[in-house]
Coordinates of C-alpha atoms and ligand atoms in Angstrom, one line a residue:
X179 CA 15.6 -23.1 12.3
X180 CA 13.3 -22.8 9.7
X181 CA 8.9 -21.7 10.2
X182 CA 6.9 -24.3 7.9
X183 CA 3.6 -23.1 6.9
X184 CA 1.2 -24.6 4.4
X185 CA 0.9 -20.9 3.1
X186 CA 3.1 -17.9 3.0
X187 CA 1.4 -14.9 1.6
X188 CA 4.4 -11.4 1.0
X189 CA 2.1 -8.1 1.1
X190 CA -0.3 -7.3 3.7
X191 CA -2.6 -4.9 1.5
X192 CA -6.1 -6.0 0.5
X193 CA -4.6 -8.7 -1.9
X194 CA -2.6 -10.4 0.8
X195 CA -4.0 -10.2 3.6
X196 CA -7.4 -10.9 2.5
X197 CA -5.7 -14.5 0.5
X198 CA -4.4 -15.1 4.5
X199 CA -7.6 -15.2 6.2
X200 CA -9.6 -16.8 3.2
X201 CA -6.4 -19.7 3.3
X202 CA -7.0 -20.5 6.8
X203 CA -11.1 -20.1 6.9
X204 CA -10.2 -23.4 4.6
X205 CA -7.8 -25.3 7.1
X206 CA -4.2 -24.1 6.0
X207 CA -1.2 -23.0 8.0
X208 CA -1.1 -19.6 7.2
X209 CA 1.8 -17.0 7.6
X210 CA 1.3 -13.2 6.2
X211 CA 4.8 -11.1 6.0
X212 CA 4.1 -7.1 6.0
X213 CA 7.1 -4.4 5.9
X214 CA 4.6 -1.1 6.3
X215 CA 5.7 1.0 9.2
X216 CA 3.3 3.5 11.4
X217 CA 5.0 6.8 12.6
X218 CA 6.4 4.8 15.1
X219 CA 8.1 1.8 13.3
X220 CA 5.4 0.0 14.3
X221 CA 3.3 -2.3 11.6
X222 CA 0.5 -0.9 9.7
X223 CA -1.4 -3.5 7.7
X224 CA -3.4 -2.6 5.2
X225 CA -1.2 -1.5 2.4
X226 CA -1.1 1.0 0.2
X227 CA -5.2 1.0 0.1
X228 CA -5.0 1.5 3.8
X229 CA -2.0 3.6 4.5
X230 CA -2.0 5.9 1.5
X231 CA -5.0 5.1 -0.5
X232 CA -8.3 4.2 -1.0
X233 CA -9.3 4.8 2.8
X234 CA -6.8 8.1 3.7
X235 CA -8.2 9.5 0.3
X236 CA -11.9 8.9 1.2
X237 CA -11.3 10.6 4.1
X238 CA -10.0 13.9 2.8
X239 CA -12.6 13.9 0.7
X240 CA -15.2 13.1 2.9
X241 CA -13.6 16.8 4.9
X242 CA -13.3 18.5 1.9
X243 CA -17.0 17.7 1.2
X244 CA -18.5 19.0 4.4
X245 CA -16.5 22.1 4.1
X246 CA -17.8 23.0 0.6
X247 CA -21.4 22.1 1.5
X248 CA -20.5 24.4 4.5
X249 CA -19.3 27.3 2.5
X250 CA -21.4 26.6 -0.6
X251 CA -24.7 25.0 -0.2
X252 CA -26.3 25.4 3.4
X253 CA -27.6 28.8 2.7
X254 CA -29.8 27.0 0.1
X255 CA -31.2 24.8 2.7
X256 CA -31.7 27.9 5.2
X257 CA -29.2 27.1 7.2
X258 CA -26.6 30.3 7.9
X259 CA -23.0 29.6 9.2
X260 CA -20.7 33.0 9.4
X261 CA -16.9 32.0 9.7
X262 CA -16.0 28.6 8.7
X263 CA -12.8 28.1 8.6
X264 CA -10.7 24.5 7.4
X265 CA -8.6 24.0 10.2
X266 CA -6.0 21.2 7.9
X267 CA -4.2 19.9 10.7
X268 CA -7.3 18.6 12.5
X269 CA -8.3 17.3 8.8
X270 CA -5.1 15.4 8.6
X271 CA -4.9 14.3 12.0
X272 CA -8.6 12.5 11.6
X273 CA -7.7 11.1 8.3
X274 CA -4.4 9.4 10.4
X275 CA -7.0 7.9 13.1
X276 CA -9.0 6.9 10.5
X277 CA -5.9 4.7 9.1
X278 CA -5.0 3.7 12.6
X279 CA -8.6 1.9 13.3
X280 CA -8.3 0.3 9.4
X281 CA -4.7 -1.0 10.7
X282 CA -5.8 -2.2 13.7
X283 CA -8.5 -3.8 12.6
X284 CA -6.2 -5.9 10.1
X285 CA -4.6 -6.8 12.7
X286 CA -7.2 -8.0 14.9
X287 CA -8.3 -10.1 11.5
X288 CA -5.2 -12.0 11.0
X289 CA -5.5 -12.7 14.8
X290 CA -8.8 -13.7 14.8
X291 CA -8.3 -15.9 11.8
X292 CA -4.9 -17.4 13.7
X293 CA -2.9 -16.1 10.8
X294 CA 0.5 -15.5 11.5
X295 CA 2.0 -11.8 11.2
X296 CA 5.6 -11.2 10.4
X297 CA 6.5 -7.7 10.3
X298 CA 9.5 -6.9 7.8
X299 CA 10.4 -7.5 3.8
X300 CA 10.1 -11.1 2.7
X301 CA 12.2 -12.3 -0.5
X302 CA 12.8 -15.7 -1.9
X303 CA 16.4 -17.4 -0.9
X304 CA 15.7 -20.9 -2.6
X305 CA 13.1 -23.5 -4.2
X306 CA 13.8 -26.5 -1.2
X307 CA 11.9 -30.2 -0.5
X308 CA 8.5 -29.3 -0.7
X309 CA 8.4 -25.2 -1.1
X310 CA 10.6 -22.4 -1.1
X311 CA 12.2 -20.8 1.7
X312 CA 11.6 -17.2 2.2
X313 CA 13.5 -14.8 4.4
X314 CA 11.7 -12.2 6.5
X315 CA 14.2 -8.9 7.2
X316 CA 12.7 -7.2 9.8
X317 CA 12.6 -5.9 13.4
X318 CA 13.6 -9.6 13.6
X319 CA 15.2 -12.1 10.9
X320 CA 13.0 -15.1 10.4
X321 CA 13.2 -17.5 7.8
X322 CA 10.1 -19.4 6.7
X323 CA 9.3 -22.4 4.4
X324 CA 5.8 -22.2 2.8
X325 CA 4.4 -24.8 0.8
X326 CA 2.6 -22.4 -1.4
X327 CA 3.4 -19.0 -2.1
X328 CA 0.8 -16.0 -2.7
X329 CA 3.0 -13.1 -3.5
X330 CA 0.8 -9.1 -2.7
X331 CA 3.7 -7.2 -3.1
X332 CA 1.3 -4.0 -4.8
X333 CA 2.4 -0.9 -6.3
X334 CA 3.8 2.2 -6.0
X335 CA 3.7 5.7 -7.6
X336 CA 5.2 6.2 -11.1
X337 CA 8.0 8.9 -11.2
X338 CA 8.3 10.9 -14.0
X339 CA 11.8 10.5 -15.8
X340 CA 14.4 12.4 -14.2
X341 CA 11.8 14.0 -11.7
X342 CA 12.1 12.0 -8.4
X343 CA 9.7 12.5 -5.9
X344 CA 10.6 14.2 -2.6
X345 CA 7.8 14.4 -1.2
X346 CA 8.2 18.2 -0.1
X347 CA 7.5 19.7 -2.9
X348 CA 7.0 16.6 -5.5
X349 CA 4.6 14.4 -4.5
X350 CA 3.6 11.3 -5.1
X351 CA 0.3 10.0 -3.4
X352 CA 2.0 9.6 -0.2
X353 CA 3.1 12.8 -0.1
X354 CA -0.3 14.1 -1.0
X355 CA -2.0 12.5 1.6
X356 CA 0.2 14.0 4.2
X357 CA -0.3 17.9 3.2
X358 CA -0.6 19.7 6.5
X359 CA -0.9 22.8 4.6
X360 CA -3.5 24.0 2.0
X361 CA -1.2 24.7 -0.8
X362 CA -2.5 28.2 -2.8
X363 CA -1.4 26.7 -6.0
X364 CA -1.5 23.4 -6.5
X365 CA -0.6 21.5 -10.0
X366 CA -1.1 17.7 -10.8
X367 CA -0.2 15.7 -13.5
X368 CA -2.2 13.2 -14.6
X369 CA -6.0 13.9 -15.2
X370 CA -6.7 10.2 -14.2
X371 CA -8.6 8.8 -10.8
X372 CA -5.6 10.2 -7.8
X373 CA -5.1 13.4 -10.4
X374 CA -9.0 14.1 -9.8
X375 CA -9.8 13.5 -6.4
X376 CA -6.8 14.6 -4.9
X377 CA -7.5 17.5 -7.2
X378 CA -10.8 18.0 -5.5
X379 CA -9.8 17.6 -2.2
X380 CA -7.7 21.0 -2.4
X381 CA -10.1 22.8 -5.1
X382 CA -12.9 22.3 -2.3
X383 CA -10.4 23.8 0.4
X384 CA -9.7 26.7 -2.1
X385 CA -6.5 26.2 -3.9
X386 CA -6.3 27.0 -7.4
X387 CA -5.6 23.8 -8.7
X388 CA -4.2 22.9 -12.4
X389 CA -4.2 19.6 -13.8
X390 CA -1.8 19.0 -17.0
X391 CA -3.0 15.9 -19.0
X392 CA -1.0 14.1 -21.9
X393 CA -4.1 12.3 -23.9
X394 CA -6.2 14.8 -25.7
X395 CA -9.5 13.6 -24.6
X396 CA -10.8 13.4 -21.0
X397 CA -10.9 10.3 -19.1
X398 CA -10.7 8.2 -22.3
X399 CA -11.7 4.9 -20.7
X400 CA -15.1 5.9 -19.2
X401 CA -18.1 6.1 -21.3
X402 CA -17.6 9.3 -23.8
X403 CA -21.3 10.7 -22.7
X404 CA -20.5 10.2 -18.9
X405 CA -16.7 11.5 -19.3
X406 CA -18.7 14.6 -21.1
X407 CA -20.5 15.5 -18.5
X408 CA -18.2 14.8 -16.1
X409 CA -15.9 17.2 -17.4
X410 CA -18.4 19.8 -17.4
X411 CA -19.1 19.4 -13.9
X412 CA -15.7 19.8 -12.8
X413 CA -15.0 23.1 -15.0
X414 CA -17.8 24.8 -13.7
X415 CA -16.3 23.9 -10.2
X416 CA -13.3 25.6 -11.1
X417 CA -11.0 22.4 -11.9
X418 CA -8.4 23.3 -14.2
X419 CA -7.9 20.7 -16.8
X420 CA -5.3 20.9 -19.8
X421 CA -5.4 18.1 -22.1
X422 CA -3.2 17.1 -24.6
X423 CA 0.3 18.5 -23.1
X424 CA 3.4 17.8 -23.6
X425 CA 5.5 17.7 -20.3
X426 CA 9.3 19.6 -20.5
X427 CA 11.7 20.3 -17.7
X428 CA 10.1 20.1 -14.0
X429 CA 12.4 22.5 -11.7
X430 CA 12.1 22.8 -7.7
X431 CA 12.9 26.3 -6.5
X432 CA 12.9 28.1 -2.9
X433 CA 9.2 29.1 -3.2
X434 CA 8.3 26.0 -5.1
X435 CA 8.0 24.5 -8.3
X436 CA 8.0 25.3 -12.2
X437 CA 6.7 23.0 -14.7
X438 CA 7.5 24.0 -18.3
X439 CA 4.9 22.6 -20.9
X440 CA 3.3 22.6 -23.9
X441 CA -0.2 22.9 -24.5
X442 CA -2.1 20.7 -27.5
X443 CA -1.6 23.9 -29.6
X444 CA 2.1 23.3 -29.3
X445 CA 2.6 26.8 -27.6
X446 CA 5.4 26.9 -25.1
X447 CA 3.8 27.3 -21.3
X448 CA 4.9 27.3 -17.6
X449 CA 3.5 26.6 -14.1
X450 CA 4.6 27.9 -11.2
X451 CA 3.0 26.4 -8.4
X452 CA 3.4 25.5 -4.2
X453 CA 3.4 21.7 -4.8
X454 CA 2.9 19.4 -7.6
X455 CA 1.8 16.2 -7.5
X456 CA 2.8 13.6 -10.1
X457 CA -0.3 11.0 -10.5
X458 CA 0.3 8.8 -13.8
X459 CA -0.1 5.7 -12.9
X460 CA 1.8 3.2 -11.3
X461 CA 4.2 1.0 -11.3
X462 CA 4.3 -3.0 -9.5
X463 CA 6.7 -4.0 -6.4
X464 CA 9.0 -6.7 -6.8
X465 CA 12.4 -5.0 -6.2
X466 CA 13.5 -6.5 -3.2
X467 CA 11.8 -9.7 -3.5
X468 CA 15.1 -11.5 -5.2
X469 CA 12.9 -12.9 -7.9
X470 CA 16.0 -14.2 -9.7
X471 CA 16.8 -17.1 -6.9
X472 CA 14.0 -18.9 -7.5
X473 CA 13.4 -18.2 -11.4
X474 CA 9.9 -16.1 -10.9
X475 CA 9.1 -14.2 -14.3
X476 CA 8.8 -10.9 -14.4
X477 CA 7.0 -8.7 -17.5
X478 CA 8.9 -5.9 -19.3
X479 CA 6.8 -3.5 -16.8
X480 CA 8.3 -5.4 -13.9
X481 CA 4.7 -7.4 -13.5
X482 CA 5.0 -11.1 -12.1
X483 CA 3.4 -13.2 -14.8
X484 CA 0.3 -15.0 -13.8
X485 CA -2.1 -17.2 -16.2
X486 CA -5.6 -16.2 -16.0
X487 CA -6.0 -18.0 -12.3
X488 CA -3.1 -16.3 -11.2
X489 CA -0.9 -19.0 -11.0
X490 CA 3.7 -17.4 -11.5
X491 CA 5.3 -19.5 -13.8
X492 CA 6.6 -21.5 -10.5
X493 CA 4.9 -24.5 -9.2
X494 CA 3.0 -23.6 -6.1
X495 CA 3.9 -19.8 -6.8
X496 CA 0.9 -17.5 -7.0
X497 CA 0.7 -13.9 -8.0
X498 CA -2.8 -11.4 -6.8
X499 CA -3.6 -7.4 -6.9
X500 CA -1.2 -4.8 -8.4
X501 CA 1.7 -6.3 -8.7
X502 CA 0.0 -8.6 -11.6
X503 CA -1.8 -7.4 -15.0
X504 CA -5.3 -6.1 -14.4
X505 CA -6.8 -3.4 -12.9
X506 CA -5.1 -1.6 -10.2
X507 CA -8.3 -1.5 -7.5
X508 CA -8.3 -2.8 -4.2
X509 CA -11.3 -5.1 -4.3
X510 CA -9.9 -6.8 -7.8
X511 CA -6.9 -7.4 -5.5
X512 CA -9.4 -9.1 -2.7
X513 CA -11.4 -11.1 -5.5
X514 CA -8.0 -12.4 -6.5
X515 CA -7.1 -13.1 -3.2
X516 CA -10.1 -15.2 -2.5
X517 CA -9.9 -17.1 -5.9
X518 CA -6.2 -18.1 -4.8
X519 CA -7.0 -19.3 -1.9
X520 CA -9.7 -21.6 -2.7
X521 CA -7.9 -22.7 -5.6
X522 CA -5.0 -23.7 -3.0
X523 CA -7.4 -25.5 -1.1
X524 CA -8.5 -27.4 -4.7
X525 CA -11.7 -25.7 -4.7
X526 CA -13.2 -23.7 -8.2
X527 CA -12.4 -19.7 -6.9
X528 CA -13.6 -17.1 -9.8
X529 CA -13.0 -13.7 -10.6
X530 CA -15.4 -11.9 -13.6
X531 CA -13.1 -9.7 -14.7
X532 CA -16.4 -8.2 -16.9
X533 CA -18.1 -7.1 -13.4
X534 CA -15.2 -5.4 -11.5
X535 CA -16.9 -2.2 -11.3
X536 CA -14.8 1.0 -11.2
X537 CA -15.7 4.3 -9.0
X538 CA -14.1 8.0 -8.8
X539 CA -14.7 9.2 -5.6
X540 CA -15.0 13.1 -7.2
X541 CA -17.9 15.3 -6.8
X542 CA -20.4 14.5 -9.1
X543 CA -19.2 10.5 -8.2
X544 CA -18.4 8.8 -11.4
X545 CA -18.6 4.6 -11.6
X546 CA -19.0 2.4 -13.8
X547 CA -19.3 -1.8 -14.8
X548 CA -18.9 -3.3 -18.0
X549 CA -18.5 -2.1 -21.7
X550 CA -18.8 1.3 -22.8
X551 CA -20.5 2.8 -25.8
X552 CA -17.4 3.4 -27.4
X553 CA -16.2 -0.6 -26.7
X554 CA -19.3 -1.9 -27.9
X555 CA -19.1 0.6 -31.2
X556 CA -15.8 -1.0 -32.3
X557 CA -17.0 -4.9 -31.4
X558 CA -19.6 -3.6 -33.6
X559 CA -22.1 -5.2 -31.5
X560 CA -26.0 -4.2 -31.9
X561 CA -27.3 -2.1 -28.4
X562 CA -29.6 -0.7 -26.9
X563 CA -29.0 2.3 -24.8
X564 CA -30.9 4.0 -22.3
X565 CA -30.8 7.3 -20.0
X566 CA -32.4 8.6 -17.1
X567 CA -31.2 12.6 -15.3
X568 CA -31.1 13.0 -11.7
X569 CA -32.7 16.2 -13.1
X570 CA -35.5 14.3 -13.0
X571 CA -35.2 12.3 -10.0
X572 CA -37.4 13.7 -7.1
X573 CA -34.8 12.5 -4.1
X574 CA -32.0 14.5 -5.9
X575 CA -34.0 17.4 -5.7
X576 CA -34.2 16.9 -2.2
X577 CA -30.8 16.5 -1.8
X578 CA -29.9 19.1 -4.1
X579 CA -27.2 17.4 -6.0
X580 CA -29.0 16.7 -9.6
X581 CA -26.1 16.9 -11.6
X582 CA -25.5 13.5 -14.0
X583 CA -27.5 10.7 -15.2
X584 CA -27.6 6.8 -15.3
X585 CA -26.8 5.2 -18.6
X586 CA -27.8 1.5 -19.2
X587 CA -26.6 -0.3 -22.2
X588 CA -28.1 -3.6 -23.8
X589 CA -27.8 -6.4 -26.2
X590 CA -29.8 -5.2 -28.6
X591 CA -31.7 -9.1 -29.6
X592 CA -31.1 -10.4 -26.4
X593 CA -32.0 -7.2 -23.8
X594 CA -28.7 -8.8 -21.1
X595 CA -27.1 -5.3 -19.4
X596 CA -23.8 -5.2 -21.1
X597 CA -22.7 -2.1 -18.9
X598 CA -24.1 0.8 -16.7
X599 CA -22.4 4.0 -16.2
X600 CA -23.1 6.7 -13.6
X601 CA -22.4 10.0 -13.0
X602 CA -23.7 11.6 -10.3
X603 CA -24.8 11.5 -6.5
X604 CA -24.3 8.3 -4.6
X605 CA -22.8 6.9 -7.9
X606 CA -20.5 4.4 -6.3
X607 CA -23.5 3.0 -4.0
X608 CA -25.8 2.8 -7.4
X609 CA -23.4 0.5 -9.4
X610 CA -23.7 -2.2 -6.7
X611 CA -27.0 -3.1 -7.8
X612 CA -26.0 -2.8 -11.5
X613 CA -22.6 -5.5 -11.0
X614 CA -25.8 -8.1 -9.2
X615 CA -27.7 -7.5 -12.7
X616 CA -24.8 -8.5 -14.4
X617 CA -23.5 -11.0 -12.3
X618 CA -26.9 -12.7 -12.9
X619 CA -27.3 -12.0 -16.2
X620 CA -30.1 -9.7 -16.0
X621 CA -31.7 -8.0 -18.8
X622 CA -32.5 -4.1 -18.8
X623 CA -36.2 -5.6 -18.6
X624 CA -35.9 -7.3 -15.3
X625 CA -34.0 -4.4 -13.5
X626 CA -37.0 -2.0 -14.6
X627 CA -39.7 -4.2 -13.3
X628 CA -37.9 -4.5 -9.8
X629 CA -40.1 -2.3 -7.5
X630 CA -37.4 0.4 -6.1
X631 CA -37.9 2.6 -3.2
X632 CA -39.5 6.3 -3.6
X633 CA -37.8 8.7 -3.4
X634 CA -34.5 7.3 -3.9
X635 CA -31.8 8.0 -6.4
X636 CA -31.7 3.8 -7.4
X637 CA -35.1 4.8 -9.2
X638 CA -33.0 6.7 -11.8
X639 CA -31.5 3.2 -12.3
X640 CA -34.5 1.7 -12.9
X641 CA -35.8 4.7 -15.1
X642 CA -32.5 4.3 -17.4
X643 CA -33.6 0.8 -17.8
X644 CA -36.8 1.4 -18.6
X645 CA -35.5 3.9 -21.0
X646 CA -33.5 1.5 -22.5
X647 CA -37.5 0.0 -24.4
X648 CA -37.9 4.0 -24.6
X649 CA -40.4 3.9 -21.7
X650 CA -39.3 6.2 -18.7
X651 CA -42.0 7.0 -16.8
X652 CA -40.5 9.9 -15.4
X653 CA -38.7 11.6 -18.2
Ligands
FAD704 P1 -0.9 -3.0 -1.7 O1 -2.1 -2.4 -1.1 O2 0.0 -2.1 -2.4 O3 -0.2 -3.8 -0.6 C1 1.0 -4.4 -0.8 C2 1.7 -4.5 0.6 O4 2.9 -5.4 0.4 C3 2.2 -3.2 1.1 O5 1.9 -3.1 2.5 C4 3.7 -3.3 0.9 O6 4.4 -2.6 1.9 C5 3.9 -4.8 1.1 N1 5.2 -5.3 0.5 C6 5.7 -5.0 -0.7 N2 6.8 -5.7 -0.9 C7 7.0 -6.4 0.2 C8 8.0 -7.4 0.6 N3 9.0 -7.7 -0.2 N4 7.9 -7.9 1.8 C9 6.9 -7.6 2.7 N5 5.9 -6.7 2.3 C10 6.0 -6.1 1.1 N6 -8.5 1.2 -5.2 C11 -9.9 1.1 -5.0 O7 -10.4 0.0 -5.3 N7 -10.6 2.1 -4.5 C12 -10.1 3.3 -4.2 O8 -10.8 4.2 -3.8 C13 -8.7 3.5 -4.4 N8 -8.2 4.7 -4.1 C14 -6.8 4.8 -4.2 C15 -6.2 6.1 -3.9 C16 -4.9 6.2 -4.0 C17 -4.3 7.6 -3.7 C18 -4.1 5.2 -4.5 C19 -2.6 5.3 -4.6 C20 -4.6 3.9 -4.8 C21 -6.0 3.8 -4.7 N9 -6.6 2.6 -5.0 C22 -8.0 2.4 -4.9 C23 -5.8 1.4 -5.5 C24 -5.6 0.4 -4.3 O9 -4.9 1.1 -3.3 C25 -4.7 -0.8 -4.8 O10 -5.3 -1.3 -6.0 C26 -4.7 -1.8 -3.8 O11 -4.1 -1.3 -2.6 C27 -3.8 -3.0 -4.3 O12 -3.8 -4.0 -3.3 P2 -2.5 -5.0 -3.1 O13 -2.8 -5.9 -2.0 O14 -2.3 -5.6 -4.4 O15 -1.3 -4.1 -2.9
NAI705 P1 -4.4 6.7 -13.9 O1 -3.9 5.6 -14.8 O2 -5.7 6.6 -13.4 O3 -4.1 8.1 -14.6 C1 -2.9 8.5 -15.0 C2 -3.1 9.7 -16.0 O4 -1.8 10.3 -16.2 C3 -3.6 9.2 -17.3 O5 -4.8 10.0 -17.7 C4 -2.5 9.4 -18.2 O6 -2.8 9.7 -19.6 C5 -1.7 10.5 -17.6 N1 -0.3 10.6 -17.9 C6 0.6 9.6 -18.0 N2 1.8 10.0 -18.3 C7 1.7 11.4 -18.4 C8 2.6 12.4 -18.7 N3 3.9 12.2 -18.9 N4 2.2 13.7 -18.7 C9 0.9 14.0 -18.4 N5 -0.1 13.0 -18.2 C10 0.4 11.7 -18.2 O7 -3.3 6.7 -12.7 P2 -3.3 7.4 -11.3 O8 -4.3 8.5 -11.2 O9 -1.9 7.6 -11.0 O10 -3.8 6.2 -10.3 C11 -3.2 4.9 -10.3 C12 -4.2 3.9 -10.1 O11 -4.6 3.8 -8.8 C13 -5.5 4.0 -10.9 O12 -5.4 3.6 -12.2 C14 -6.4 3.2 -10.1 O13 -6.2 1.8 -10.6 C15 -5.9 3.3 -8.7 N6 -6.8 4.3 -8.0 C16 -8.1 4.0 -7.9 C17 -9.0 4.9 -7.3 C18 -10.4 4.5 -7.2 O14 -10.7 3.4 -7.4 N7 -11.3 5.5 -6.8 C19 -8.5 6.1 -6.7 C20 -7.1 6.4 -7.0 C21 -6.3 5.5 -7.6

């Protein structure tokens, strides 16, 4: 006997689960299927943001944090510690309880929002009267008909070719997340957002840490000036960064594992290192989802195919997060999720794709929103730009973290914010302010003659767009 629901939504990350609860706020019948297992074959809701993502990562690098300003920058403040030590196991085993209170708290949501949970792997079996009927394999076999379907199926790590990972010595993100060891030599590949702050997390801890990078310039789509600087900061930290490699045979031995490469001058290299972790993108989930019963399209990278409201090419089929085109971030996901919903409900949902903003969670902090230099040099559109340094910025002093600067671009006739990027302290708490000025259309004009608080670092905001008419006051 067949569930009928109004609303079935597949994936229980921030896409899914988020569509769920907005879907019955509006008056549907909503059920959310999840397949994520805790340590104990439990659920664990959240997806890959929660269970090996954006929250596990933050953590790590909140630890990692605290034991560099430890070892690195109290003794500037007066303040003398003799033996710190990283005790990783304790690191790892907060980061889990941190996870555990994000998947409980899902849970509790979907409650509270009388969503129901299913807890296994839902696929299609059929188009039927009315819906499509979708079978949950799981702890228990359900079969459920839902009107509309919202599939959140995400994303997981890309593999390089012929390197599976393991997850012992070749790790993908979730393998990363789950060190219990600081590795001495670590190696990445990828330069991009995981390749960076997982590569900071163990740099911070002490591990010599080697990133290779295929692209010959550094993070290529943030602002060049930003990426600049950025790059500069991470050096002197002792990052490794390679750029423009070319990536041979990857080998696992007893002690660990070799990486033969080329460098951009085309000389033959090798890395022998503890653990390597592979971070170059990643790839959408839909195996599993038998796709072909019910006709769903699917993109040559395995994408479902959404029009710009996110709408399969099936009637009543809808497609959010990852597993469509887009960027890969957890709260384009949620937007998306949102959007869908009202739209099932016949209401107008929206997502600006122009004011997703974007944030690496690396020391200096890098984020950004809208078009870079380089973007607006090839529309060839007329702008104005303007900086400000946290040099210069008397509450970075006080924090001692002055590394970076805000950079505001703007229409050159009209003055509207086109894009602001940040690198520095606090970065991804700045850019909120800058995605409101865009989301209302501000000009650089009205963010600098908005009264900010002294000392903060949001001043250096308003500096940059006061710098923008070449009028810092502080600079
Ligand atoms: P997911 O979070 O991947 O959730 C999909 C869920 O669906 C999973 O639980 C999966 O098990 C389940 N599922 C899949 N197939 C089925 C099926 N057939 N049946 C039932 N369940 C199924 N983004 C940010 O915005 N900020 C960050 O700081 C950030 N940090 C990240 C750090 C790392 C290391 C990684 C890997 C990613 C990070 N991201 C970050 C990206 C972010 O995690 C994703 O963009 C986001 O999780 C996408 O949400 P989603 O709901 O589309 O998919
Ligand atoms: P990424 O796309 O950010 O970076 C991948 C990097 O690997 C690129 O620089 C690419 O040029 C490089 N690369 C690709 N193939 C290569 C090869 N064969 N050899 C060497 N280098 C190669 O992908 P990443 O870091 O895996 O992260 C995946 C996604 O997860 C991100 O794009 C982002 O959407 C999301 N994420 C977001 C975070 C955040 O918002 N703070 C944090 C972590 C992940």
């Amino acid at each position: 006997m067949s569930k009928k629901f109004d609303v079935v939504v597949i994936g229980g990350g921030p896409g899914g689960y988020i569509a769920a609860i907005r879907a019955s706020q509006l008056g549907m019948n909503v059920a959310c299927i999840d397949e994520w297992k805790n340590s104990k074959g439990g659920p664990a809701l959240g997806g890959t943001c929660t269970n090996v993502g954006c929250i596990p990562s933050k953590a790590l690098l909140q630890s990692s944090e605290h034991f560099d300003h430890a070892t690195h920058h109290f003794a500037d403040h007066g303040i003398e510690v003799k033996g710190v030590s990283m005790d990783v196991a304790k690191m790892v085993a907060r980061k889990d309880l941190v996870v555990k209170q994000n998947n409980d708290g899902i849970q509790y949501l979907l409650k509270k929002n009388k969503v129901t949970f299913f807890h296994g792997r839902g696929s299609f079996v059929k188009a039927v009267e009315g819906g499509y009927e979708i079978k949950v394999a799981g702890a228990a076999e359900e079969t459920l008909v839902g009107t509309q379907i919202v599939v959140a199926t995400g994303s997981s790590a890309r593999a390089m070719p012929g390197t599976p990972f393991d997850e012992e010595m070749i790790l993908s993100n979730e393998g990363a997340l789950a060190l219990g060891v600081m590795p001495k030599k670590l190696g990445l590949i990828g330069a991009g957002v995981i390749g960076l702050e997982m590569g900071s997390v163990w740099r911070r801890l002490g591990s010599d840490v080697q990133i290779l990078e295929a692209l010959p310039t550094f993070l290529g789509a943030v602002d060049e000036q930003i990426a600049k600087e950025a790059h500069k900061a991470f050096i002197k930290q002792g990052l490794q960064v390679e750029l423009g490699v070319k990536i041979g045979d990857i080998k696992t031995t007893k002690k660990g594992v070799s990486v033969a490469w080329t460098n951009a001058k085309g000389e033959a290299q090798t890395l022998e290192v503890d653990k390597l972790i592979i971070s170059i993108g990643r790839v959408p989930n839909t195996l599993g989802l038998n796709v072909e019963a019910v006709g769903l399209n699917l993109d040559e990278r395995g994408a479902i195919v959404v029009d710009d409201q996110c709408r399969a090419n099936l009637p009543g089929v809808w497609a959010i997060g990852d597993v469509v085109r887009g960027p890969m971030l957890a709260h384009k996901a949620e937007e998306e999720g949102v959007a869908v919903a009202e739209r099932m409900a016949g209401q107008h949902g929206h997502v600006n794709f122009n004011t997703i903003p974007w944030v690496i969670y690396t020391s200096p902090e890098i984020a950004w929103v809208g078009q870079t230099e380089q973007q607006l040099k090839a529309e060839g559109r007329a702008y104005k730009a303007g900086t400000f340094p946290f040099l210069a910025n008397g509450r970075a002093r006080a924090l001692g973290d002055t590394t970076g600067m805000v950079k505001m671009l703007a229409d050159a006739t009209t003055d509207e914010i086109l894009g602001v990027h940040i690198v520095g302290p606090m970065a991804s708490e700045l850019i909120a302010e800058c995605v409101v000025a865009m989301e209302f259309k501000a000009s650089s004009e009205d963010l600098a003659r908005i009264c900010h608080a002294h000392p903060s670092l949001s001043e250096a905001t308003k500096e940059a767009a006061l710098a923008v008419d070449k009028r810092a006051l502080n600079f």
